[in-house]
Coordinates of C-alpha atoms in Angstrom, one line a residue:
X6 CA 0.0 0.0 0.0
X7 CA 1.8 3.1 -1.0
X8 CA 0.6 5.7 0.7
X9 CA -2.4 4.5 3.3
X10 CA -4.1 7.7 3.4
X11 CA -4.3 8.7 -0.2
X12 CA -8.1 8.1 -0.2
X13 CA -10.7 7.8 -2.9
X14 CA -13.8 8.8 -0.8
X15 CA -12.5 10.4 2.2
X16 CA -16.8 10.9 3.3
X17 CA -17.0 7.2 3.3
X18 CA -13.9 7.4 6.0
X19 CA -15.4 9.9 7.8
X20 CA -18.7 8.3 7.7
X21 CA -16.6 5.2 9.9
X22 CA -15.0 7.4 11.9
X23 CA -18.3 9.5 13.1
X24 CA -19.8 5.5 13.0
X25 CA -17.6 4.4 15.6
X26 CA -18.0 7.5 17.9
X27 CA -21.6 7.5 18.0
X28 CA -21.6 3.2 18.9
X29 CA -18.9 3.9 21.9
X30 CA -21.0 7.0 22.8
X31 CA -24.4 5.3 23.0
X32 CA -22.9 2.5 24.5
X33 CA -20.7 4.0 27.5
X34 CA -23.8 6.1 28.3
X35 CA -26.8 3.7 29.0
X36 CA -24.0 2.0 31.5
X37 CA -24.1 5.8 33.3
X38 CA -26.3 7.0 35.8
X39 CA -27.5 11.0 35.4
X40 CA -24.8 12.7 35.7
X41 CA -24.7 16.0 38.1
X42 CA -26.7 19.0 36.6
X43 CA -27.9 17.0 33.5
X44 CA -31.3 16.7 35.0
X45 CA -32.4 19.7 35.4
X46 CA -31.3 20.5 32.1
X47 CA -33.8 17.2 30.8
X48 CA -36.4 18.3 33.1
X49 CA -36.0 22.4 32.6
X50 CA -36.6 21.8 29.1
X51 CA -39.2 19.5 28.7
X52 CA -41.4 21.7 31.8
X53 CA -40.8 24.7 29.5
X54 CA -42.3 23.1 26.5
X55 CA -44.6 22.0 28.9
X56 CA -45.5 24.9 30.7
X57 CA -43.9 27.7 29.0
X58 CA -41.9 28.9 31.9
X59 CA -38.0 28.5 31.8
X60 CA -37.3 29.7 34.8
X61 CA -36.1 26.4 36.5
X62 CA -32.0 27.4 35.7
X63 CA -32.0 31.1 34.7
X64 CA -28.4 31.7 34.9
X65 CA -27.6 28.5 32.0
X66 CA -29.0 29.9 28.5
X67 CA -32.1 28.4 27.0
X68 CA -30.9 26.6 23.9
X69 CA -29.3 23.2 25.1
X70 CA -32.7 23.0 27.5
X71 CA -34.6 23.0 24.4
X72 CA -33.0 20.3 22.5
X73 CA -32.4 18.1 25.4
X74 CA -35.9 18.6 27.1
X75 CA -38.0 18.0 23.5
X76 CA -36.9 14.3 23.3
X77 CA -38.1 13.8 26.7
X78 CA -41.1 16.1 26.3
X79 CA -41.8 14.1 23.4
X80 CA -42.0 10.8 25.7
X81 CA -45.4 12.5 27.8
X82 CA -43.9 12.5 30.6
X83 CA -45.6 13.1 34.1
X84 CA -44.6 16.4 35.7
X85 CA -44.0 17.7 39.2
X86 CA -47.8 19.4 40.7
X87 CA -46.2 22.9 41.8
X88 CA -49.2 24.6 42.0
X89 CA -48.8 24.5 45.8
X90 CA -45.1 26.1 45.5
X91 CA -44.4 29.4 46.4
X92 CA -42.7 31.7 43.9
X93 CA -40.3 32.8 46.5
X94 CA -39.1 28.8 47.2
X95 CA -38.6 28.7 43.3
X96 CA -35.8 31.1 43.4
X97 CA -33.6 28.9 45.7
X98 CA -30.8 26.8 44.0
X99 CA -32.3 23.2 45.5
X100 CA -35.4 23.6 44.5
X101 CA -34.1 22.6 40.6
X102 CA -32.7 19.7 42.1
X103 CA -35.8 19.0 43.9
X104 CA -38.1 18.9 41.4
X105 CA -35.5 17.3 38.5
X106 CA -35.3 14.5 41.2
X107 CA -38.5 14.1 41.2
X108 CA -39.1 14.2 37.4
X109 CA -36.9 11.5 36.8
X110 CA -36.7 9.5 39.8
X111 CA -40.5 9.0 41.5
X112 CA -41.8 5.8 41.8
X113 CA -43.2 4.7 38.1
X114 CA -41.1 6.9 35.9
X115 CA -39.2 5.0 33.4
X116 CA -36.2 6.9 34.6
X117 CA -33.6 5.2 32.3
X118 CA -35.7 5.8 28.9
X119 CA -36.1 9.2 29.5
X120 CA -32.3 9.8 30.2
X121 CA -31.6 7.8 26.9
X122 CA -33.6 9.8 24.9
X123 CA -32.6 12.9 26.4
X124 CA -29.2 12.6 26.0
X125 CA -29.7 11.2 22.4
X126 CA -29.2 15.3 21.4
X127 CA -25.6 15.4 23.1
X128 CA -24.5 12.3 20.6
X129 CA -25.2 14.2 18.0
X130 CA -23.9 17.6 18.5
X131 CA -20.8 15.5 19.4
X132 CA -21.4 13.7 15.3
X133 CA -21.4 17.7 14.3
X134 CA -18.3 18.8 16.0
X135 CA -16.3 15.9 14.4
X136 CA -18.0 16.7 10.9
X137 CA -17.0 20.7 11.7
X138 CA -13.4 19.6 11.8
X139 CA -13.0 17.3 9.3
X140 CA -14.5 20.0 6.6
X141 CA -12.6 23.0 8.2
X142 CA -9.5 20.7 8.0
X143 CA -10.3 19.6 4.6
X144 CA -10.6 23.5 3.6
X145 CA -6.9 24.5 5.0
X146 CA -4.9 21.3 4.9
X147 CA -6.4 18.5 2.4
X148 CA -7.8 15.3 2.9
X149 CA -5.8 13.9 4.7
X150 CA -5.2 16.0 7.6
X151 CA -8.9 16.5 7.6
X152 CA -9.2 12.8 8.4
X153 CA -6.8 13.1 11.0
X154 CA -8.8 16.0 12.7
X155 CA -12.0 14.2 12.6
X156 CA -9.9 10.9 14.4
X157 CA -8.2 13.0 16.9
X158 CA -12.0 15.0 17.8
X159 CA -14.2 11.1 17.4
X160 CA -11.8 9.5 20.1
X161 CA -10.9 12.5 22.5
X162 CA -11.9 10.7 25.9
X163 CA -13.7 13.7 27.1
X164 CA -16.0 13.5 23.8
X165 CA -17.2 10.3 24.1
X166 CA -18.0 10.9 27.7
X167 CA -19.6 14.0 27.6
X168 CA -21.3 13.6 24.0
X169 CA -23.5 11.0 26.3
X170 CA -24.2 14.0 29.0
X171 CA -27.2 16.2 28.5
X172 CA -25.0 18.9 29.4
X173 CA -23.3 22.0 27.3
X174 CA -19.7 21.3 27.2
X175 CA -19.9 19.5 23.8
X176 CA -22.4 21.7 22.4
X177 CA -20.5 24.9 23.1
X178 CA -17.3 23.4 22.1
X179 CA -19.7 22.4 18.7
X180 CA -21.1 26.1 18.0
X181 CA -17.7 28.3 18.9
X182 CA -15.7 26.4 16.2
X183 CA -18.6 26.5 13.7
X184 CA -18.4 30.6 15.4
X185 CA -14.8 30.7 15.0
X186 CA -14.6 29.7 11.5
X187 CA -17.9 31.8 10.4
X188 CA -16.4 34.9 12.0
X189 CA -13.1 34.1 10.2
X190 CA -14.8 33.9 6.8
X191 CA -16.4 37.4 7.4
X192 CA -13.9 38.9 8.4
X193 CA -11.6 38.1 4.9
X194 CA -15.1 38.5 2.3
X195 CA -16.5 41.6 4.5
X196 CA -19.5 40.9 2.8
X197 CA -22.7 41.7 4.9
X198 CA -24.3 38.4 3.8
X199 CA -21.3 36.4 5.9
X200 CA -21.6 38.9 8.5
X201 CA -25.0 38.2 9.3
X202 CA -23.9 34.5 9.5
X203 CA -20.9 35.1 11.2
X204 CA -23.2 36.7 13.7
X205 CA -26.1 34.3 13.9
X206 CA -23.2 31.3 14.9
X207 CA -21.9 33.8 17.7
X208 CA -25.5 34.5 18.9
X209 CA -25.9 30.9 19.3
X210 CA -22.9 29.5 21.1
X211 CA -23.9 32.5 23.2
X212 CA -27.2 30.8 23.7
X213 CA -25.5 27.3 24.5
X214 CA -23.2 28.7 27.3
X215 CA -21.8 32.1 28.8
X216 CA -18.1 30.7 28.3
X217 CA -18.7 31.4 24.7
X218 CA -18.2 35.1 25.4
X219 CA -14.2 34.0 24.6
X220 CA -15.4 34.6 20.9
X221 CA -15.3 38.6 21.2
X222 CA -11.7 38.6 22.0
X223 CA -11.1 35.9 19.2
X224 CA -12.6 38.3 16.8
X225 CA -11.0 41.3 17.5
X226 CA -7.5 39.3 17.1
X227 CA -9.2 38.0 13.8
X228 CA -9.4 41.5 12.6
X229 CA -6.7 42.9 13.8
X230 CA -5.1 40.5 11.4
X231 CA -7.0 41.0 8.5
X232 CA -6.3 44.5 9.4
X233 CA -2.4 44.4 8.8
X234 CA -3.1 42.1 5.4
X235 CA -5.6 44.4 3.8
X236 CA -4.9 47.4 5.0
X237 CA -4.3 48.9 1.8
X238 CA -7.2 47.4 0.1
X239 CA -9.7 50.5 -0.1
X240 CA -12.7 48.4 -1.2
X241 CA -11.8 45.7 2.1
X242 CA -11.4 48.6 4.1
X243 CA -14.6 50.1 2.9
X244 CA -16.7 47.2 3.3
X245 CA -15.7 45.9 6.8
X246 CA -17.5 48.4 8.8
X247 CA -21.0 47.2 7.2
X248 CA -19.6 43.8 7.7
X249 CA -19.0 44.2 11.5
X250 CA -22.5 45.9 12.1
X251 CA -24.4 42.9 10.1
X252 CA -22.5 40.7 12.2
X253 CA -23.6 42.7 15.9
X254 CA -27.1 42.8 14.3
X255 CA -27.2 38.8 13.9
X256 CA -25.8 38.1 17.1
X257 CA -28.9 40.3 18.3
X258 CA -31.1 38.6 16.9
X259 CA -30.2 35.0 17.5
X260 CA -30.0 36.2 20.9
X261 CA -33.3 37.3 21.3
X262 CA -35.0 34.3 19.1
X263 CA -33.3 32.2 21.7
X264 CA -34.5 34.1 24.4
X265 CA -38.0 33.7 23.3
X266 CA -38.4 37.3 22.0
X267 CA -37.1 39.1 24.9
X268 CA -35.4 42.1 22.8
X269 CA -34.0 43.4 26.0
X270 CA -31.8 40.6 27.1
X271 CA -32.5 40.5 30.3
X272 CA -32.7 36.8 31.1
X273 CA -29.1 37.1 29.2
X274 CA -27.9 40.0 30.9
X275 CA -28.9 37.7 34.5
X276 CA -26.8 34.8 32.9
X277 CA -23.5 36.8 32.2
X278 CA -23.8 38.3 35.8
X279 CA -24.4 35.1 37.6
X280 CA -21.5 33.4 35.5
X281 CA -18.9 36.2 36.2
X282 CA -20.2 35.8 40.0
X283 CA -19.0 31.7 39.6
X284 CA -16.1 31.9 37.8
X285 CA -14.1 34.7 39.7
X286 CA -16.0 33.2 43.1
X287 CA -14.1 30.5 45.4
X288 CA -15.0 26.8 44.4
X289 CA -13.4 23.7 46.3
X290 CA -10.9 21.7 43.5
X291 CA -8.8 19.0 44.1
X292 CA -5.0 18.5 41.8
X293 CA -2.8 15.5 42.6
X294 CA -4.2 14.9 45.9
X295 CA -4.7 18.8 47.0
X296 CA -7.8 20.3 47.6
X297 CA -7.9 24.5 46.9
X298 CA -11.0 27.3 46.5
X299 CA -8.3 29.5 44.3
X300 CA -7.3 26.8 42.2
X301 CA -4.0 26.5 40.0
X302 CA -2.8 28.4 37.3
X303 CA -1.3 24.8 35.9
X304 CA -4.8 23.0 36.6
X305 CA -5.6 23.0 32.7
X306 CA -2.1 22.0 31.5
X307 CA -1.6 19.2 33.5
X308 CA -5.3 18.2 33.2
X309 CA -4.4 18.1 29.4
X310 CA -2.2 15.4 30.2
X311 CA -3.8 13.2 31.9
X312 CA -7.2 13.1 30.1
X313 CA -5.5 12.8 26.6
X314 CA -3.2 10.0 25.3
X315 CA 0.9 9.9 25.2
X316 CA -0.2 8.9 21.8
X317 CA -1.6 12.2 20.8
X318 CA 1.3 13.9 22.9
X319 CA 3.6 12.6 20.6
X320 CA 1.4 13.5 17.4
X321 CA 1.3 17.6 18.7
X322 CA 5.1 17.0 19.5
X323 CA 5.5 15.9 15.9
X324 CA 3.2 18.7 14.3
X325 CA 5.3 21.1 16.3
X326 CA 7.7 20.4 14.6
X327 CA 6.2 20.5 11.0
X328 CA 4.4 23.6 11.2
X329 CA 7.1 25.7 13.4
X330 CA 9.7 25.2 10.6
X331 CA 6.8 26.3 8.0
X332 CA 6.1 29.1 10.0
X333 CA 10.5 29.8 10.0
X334 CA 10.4 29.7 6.6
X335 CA 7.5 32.2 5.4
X336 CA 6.2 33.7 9.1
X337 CA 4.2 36.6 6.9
X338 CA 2.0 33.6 5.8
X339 CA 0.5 32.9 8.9
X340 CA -1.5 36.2 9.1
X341 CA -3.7 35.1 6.0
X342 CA -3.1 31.3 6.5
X343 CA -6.6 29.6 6.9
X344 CA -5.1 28.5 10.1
X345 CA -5.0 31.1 11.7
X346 CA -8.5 31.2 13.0
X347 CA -7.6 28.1 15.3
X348 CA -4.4 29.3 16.3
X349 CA -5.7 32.4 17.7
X350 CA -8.7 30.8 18.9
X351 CA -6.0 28.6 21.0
X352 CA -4.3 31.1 22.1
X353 CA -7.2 32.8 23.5
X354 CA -8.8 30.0 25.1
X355 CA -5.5 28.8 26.5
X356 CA -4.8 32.5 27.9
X357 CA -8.4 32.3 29.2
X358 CA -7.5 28.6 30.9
X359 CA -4.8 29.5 33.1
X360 CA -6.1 32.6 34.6
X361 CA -9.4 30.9 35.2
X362 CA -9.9 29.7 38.9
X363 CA -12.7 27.7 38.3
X364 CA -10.8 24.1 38.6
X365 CA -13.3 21.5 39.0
X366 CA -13.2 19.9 35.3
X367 CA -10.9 19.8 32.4
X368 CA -14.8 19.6 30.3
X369 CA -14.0 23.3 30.5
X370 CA -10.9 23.3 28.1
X371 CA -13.1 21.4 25.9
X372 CA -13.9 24.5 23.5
X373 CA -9.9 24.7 22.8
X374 CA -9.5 21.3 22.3
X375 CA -11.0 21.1 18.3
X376 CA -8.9 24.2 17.8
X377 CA -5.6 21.8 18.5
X378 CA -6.6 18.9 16.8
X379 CA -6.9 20.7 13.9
X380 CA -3.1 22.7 13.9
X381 CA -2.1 19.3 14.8
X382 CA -3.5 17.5 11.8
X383 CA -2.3 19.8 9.4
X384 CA 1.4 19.6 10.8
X385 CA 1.2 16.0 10.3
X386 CA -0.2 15.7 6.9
X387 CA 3.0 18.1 6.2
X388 CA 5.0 15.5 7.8
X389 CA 3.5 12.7 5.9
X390 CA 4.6 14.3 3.0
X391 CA 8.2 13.9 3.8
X392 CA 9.4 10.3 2.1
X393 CA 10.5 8.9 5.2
X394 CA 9.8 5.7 6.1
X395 CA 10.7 6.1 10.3
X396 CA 8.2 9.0 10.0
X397 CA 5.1 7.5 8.9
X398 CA 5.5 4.5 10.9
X399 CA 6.3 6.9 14.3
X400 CA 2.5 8.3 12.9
X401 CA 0.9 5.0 12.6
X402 CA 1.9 4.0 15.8
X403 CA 1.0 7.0 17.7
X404 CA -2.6 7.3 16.2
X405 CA -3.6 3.8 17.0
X406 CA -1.6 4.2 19.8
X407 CA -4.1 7.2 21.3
X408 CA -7.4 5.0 19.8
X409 CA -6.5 1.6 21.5
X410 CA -5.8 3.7 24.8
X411 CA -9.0 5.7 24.4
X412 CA -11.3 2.7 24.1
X413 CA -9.4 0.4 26.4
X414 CA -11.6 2.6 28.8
X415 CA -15.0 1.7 27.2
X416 CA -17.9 2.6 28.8
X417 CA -16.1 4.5 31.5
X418 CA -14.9 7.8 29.4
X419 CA -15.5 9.9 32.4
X420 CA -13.4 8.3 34.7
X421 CA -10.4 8.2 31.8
X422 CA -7.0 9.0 33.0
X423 CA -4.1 8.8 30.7
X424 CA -1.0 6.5 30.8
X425 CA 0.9 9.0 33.5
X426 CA -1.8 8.1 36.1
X427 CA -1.4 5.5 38.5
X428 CA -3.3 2.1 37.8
X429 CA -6.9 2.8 36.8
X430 CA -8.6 2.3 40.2
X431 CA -6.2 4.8 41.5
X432 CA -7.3 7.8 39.5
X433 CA -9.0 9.5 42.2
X434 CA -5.4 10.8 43.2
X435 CA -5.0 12.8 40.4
X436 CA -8.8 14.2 39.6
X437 CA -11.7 14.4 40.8
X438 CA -15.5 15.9 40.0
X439 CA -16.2 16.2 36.1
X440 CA -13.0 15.5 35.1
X441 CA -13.0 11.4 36.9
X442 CA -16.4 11.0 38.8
X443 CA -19.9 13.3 38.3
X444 CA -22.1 10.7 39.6
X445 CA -22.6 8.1 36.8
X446 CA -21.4 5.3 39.2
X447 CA -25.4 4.4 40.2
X448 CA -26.1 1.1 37.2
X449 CA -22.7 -0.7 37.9
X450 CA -23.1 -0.1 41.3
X451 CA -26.3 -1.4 41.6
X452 CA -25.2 -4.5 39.1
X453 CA -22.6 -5.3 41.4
X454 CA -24.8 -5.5 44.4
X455 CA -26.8 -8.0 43.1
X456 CA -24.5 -9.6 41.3
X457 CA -22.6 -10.5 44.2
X458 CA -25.8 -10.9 46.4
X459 CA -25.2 -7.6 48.6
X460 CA -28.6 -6.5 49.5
X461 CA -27.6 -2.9 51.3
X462 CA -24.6 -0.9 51.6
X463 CA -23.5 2.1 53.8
X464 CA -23.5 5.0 50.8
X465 CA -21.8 8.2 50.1
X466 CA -22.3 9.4 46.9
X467 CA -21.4 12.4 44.7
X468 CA -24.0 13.1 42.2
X469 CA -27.9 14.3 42.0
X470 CA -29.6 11.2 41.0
X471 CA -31.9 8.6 43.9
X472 CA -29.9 5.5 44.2
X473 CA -33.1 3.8 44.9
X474 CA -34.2 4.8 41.1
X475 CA -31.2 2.2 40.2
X476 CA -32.4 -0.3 42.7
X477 CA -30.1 0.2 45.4
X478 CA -30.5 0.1 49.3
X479 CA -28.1 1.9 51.3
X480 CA -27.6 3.4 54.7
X481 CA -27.0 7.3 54.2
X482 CA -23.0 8.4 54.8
X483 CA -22.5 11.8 54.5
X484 CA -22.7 12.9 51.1
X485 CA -22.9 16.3 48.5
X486 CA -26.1 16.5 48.7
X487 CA -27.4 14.7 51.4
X488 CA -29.2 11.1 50.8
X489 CA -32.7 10.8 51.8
X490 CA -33.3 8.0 54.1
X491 CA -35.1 4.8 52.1
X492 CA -37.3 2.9 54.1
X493 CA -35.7 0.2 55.8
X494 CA -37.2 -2.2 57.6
X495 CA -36.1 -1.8 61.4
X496 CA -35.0 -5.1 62.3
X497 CA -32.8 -5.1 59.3
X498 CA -29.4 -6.3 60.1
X499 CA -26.3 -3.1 59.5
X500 CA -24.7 -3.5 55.9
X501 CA -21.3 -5.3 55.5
X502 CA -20.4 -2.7 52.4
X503 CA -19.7 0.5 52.3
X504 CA -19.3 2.5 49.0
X505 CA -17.9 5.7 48.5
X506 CA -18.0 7.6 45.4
X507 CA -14.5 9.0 44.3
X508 CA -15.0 12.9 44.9
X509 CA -16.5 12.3 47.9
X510 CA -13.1 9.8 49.3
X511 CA -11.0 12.8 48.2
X512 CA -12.9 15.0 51.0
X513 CA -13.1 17.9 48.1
X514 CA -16.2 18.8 49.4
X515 CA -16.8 18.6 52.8
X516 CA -15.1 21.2 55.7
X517 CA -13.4 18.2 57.5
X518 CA -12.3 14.7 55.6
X519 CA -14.3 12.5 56.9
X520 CA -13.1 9.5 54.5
X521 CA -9.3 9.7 55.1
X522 CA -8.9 6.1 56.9
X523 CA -10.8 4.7 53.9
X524 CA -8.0 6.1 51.6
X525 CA -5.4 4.5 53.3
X526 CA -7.4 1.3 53.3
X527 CA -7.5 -0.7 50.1
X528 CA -10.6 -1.1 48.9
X529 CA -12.0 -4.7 48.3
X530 CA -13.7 -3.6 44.7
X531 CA -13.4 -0.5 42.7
X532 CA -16.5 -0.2 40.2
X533 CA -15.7 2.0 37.0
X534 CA -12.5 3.4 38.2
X535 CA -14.9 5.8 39.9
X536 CA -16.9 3.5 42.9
X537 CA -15.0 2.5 46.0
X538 CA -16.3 -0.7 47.9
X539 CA -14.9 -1.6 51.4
X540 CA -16.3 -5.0 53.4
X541 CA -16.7 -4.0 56.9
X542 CA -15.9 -6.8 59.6
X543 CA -19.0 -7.8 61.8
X544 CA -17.6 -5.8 64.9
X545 CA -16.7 -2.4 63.2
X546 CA -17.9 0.9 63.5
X547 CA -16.0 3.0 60.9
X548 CA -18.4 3.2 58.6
X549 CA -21.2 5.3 61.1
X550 CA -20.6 8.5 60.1

């Protein structure tokens, strides 16, 4: 075979690739339990088609609530009587979680179809993302590289994990590189026509989540560049100013068709405020075994190496390579270079990263992540190029390399930690939360149990979701949100088991750490890399909390 990725019918490839993603998707999430905030996105979304009030999560925008609630809407499901709730109580943060809970979790509700087919949306904004790099790719770099980029995006760990989460990591990382490459496009036709698009994609990744607000800074840099290439060309310089309204004016107005006609923003204007409030507010987060509420200007980097592949290190080392002695060699040509849009769009995100003390999941970085693949695809299909032998093979290796690591994880994506970690069921040294365990534990847990004939466990668990909705019977510990008390009957004998999620054995959360002897016990069973079981001998009292 003389060159294995000279292809005929690259869609067909891409087609397997996007194939492939989509089966480990669908399969690692209906072996996941809901995942933290999830459902009260599911639930928000299908009350507010319901109802027409969308006032469950006011400070997330609307649009991933309306594509994740219409499956479930869709299903007829039974909703929560509020009639006897007082506007006042529907202000307070718990009460999303209280009536989420009980939208998916009351006795009767199928609560595992509904998750399925509210998560079904996140699968395929995940499909969209992959397609959005490969044509991008295909664009600046040819075929090849374009098939990298789709490869490197399908079997990112963090994609296939959170492309099964009704959540709005994927879908913002989706619409800001659609944004990113619309605005780019504008910006060299300054055409109104491609400013109103460029404007509509902003307006919408606006829509997704407030993180997207990174695009204004990318856009100014994307001018500014344009600025020094066609500086002297009057008709450009003539036509960009029309360009640049056309493109505020759709932002506007995808804006307010998302808000449901509000023309004066102000559920929008409540989101920026509250997501400021988060991001520059003190949140517990946990690095390497060290809990912080300011966080770690090095949480992103070194969260980049442990949720991606040596495999894919070694393919950026590689395209570092390639593209820094293309840049040596002509450096004008990487102010109108079609990759440009990426690179500034990493630069700003990555600037954005390490000042940000918000540490509790590298899903963050996500947004940046499509931007890298892509740089990194087009260095190596310069590097294929070269008629080495040593070269290709060093590619080969390092691509199936990152695949076979990836899916040697399969179904448990979240809990993914890359070859620098210790063995698997010792991740929870290195990361916690979003990033290793966000509650998805519940199914295997509960397969285990009665797999293994354990009929009731002492339970602390990090997540949102009823354990008894999974069929498990537990004896509370203390937990993030505290566990309601099951009905027990009150002769029943003490469990033998005790299961602690891995956020909560890490003591992230909680003012004192009240799981420490557990960590320095070895646990008798570790479910998903994210589920810590301990046996308890008849006589002890350790696990009364």
């Amino acid at each position: 075979m003389k060159d294995m990725i000279t292809l005929k019918r690259p869609g067909l490839w891409l087609a397997a690739i996007m194939i492939a993603n989509l089966v480990l998707t669908v399969g690692a999430m209906r072996r996941t339990s809901t995942t933290f905030d999830e459902i009260v996105m599911m639930a928000g979304g299908a009350r507010g088609l319901h109802t027409g009030d969308w006032d469950l999560a006011p400070e997330h925008p609307p649009f991933v609530q309306y594509i994740y609630g219409l499956p479930v809407f869709l299903a007829h499901p039974d909703y929560p009587d509020e009639s006897g709730v007082l506007p006042q109580t529907k202000l307070h943060m718990g009460y999303r979680y209280a009536y989420a809970k009980e939208f998916f979790f009351k006795d009767g509700v199928h609560t595992r179809k509904l998750t399925f087919l509210g998560r079904l949306p996140a699968a395929l904004v995940a499909l969209a993302l992959i397609a959005l790099a490969f044509f991008f790719t295909r664009r600046a770099a040819g075929d090849r590289a374009a098939l990298l980029a789709a490869l490197l995006v399908a079997f990112l760990p963090d994609l296939l994990a959170h492309g099964g989460v009704a959540y709005n990591d994927v879908p913002v990382a989706t619409t800001v590189f659609a944004a990113v490459w619309l605005t780019d496009r504008a910006i060299r036709s300054a055409t109104i026509r491609d400013g109103i698009i460029a404007g509509l994609s902003i307006g919408l990744a606006l829509g997704v989540k407030n993180s997207a607000v990174a695009l204004g800074p990318i856009a100014i840099a994307l001018l500014l560049l344009q600025i020094v290439v066609s500086w002297r060309d009057a008709d450009w310089r003539r036509r960009i100013a029309p360009a640049a309204l056309a493109t505020a004016a759709g932002t506007y107005l995808a804006l307010v068709i998302i808000y449901r006609g509000d023309f004066l923003l102000t559920e929008y204007q409540y989101a920026v405020k509250f997501a400021f409030r988060h991001v520059t507010g003190r949140t517990p987060s946990y690095l390497l075994g060290t809990r912080s509420l300011d966080g770690w200007w090095y949480f992103f980097p070194l969260a980049f190496l442990y949720k991606t592949s040596a495999g894919l290190h070694v393919l950026i080392a590689m395209s570092l390579v390639s593209l820094g002695s293309a840049i040596r060699a002509t450096p004008a040509r990487v102010l109108s270079s079609p990759l440009r849009a990426p690179l500034v769009a990493l630069l700003v995100f990555g600037m954005l990263l390490l000042t940000a003390r918000l540490n509790i999941g590298f899903r963050y970085a996500l947004p940046a992540i499509p931007f890298l693949f892509v740089l990194t695809a087009a260095g190596i299909a310069r590097l294929w190029d070269v008629p080495n032998r040593g070269i290709r093979s060093a590619i080969v290796a390092a691509t199936v390399w990152m695949i076979v690591q990836t899916v040697s994880y399969y179904p448990h994506f979240l809990a993914y930690i890359s070859e620098y970690g210790p063995d698997r069921d010792e991740n929870y040294t290195i990361l916690a939360d979003s990033s290793l365990d966000w509650g998805q534990g519940l199914i295997e847990l509960s397969d285990f149990m009665r797999e293994n004939g354990i009929s009731r466990v002492y339970l602390s668990y990090f997540g949102s979701a009823s354990p008894q909705a999974y069929g498990i019977d537990y004896v509370p510990m203390s937990s993030f949100f505290p566990l309601d008390n099951p009905p027990q009957a009150v002769a029943a004998a003490a469990p033998e088991w005790v299961a602690i999620s891995a956020t909560n054995l890490t003591g992230t959360y909680f003012n004192a750490d009240p799981f420490a002897k557990f960590r320095n016990s070895r646990p008798n069973h570790v479910i998903g890399h994210n589920m810590y079981l301990y046996h308890l001998s008849a006589d002890s009292t350790e696990a009364q909390q």
